PDB file of C-alpha atoms in Angstrom:
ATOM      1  CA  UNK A  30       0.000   0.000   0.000  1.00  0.00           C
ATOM      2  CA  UNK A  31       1.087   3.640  -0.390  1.00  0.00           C
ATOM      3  CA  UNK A  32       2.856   4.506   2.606  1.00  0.00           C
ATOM      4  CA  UNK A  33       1.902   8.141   2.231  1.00  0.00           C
ATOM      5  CA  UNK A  34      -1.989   8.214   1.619  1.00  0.00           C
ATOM      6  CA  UNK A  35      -2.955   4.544   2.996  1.00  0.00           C
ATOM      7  CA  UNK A  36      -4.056   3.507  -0.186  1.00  0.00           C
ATOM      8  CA  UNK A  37      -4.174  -0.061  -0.430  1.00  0.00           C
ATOM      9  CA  UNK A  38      -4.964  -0.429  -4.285  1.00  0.00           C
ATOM     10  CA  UNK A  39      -1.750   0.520  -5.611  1.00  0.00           C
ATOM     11  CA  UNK A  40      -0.190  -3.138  -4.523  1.00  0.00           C
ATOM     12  CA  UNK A  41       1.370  -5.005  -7.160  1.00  0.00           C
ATOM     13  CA  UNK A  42       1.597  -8.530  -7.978  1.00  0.00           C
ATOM     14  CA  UNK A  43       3.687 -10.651  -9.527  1.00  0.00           C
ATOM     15  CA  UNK A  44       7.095  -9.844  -8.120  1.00  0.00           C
ATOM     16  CA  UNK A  45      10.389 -10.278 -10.480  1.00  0.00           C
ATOM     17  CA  UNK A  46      14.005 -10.438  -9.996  1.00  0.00           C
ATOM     18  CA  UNK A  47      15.135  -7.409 -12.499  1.00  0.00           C
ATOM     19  CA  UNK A  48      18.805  -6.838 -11.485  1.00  0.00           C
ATOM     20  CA  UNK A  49      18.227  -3.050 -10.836  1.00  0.00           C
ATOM     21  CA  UNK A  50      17.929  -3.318  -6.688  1.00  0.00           C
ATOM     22  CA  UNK A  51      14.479  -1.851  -6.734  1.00  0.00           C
ATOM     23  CA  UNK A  52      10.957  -4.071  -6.520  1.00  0.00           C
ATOM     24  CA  UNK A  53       9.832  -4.865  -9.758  1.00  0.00           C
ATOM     25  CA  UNK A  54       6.300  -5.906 -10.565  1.00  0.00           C
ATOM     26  CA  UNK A  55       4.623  -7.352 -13.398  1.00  0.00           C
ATOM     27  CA  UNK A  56       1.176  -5.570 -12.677  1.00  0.00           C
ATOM     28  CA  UNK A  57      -1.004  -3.549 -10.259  1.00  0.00           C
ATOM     29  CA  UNK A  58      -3.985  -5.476  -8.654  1.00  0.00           C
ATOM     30  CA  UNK A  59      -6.190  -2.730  -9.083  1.00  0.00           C
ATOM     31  CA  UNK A  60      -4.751  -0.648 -12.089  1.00  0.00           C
ATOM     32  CA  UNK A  61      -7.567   2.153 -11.949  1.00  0.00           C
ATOM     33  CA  UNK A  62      -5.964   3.302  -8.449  1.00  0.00           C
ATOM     34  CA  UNK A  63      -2.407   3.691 -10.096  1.00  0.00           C
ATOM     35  CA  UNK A  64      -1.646   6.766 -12.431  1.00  0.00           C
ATOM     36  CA  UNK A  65       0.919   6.754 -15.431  1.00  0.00           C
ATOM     37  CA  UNK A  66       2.326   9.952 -16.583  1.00  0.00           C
ATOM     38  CA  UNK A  67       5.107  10.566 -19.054  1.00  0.00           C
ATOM     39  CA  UNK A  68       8.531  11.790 -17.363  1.00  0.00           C
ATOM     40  CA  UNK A  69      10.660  13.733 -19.392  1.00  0.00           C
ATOM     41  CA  UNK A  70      12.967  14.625 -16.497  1.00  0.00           C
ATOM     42  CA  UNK A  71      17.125  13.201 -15.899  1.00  0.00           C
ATOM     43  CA  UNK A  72      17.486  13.391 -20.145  1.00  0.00           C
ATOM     44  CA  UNK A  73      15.110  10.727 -20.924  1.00  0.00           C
ATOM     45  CA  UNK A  74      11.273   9.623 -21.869  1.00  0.00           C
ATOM     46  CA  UNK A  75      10.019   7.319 -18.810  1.00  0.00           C
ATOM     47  CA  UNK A  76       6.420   6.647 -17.028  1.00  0.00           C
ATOM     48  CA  UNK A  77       6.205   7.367 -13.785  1.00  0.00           C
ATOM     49  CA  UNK A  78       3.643   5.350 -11.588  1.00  0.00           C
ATOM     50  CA  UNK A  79       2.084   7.478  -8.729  1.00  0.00           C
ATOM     51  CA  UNK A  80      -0.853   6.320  -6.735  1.00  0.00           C
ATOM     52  CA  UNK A  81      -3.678   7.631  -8.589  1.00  0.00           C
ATOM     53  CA  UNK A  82      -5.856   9.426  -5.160  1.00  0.00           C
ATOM     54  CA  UNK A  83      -2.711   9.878  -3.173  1.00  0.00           C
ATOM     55  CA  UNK A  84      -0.848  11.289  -6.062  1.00  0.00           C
ATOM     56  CA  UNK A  85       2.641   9.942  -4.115  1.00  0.00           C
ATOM     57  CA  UNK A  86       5.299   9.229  -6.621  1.00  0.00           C
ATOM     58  CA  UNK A  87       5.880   5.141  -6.293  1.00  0.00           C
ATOM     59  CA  UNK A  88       8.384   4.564  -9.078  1.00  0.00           C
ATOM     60  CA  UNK A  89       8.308   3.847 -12.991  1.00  0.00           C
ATOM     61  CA  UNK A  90       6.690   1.318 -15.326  1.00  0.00           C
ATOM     62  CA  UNK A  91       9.650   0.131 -18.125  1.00  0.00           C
ATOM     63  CA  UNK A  92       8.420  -2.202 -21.238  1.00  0.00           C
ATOM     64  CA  UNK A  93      11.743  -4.714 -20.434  1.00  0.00           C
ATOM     65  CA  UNK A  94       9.787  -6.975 -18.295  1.00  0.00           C
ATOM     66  CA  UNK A  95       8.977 -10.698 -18.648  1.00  0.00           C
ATOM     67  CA  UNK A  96       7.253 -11.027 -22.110  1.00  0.00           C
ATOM     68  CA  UNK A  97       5.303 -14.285 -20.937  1.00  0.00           C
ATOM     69  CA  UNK A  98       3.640 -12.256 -18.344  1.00  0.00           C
ATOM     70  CA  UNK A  99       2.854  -8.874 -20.364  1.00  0.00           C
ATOM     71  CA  UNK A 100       6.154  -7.037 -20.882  1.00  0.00           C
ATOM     72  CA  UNK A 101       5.735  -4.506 -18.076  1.00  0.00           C
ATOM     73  CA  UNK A 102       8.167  -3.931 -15.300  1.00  0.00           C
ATOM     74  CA  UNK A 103       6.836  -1.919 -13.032  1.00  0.00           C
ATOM     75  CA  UNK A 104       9.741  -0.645 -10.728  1.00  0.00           C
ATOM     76  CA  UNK A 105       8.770   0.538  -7.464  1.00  0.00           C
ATOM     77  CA  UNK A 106      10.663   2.347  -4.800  1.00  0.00           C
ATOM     78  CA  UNK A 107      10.317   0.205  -1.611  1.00  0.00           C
ATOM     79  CA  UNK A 108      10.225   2.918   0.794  1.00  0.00           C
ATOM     80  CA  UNK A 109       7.054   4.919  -1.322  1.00  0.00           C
ATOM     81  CA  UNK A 110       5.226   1.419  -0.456  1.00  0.00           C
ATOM     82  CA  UNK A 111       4.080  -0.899   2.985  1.00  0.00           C
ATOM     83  CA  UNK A 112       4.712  -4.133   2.448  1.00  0.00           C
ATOM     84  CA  UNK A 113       2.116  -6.570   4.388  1.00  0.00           C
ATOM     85  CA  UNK A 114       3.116 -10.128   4.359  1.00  0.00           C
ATOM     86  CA  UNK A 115       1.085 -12.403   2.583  1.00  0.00           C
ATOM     87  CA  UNK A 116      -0.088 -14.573   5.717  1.00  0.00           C
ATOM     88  CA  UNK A 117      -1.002 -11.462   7.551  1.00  0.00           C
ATOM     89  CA  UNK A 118      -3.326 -10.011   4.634  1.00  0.00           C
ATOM     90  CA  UNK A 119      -6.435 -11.644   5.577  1.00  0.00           C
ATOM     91  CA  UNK A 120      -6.144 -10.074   9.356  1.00  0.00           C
ATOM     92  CA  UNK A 121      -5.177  -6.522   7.880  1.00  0.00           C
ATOM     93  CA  UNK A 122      -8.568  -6.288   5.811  1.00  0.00           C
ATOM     94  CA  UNK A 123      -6.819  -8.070   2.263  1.00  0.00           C
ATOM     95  CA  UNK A 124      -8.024 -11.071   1.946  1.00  0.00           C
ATOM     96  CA  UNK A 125     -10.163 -10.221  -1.325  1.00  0.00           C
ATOM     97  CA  UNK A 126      -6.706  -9.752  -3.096  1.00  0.00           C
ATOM     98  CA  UNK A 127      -4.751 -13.676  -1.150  1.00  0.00           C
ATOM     99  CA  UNK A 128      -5.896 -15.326  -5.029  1.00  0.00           C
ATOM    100  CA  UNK A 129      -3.846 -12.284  -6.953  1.00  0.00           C
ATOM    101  CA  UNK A 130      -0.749 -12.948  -4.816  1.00  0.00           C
ATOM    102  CA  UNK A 131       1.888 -15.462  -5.586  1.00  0.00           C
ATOM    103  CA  UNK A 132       4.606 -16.531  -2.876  1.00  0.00           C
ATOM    104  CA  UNK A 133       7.533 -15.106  -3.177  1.00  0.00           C
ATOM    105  CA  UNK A 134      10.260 -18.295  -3.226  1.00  0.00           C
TER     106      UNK A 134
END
């Protein structure tokens, strides 16, 4: 969830190992409470992700990602975000969202 706003839609799923230090993602769970924007800023054309209702910048979405599961990376910066461990999501009010999250090996 956003640490900033409390918004708990702007988890992502589908965690990959991307080399870069940051969390990469494959995909939001709920993409309509995520915002893209274009970021010409540092010399180069990127999308930022912010959460959409918080409007807190979380990180950027790259197209280098695992073609087999869309071709999005979605790299987030881990201290924009609250990370609630899966067996704990059911207590914190997340349990509608336990089917769109894999275990992490």
């Amino acid at each position: 969830m956003d640490i900033v706003s409390g918004e708990t839609a702007v988890r992502l799923v589908g965690q990959i190992d991307s080399g870069c230090g940051w969390p990469s993602f494959t995909k939001p769970i709920a993409s309509a409470n995520v915002s893209e924007l274009q970021d010409a800023s540092l010399g180069m054309i990127r999308t930022e992700v912010r959460s959409a209702h918080g409007d807190s910048h979380l990180g950027h979405v790259f197209d280098d990602g695992p073609e087999d599961r869309g071709g999005l990376r979605y790299c987030i910066n881990s201290a924009s975000l609250r990370f609630i461990p899966r067996e704990e999501m059911q207590a914190q009010g997340y349990g509608e969202y336990l089917d769109q999250v894999e275990d992490i090996p």
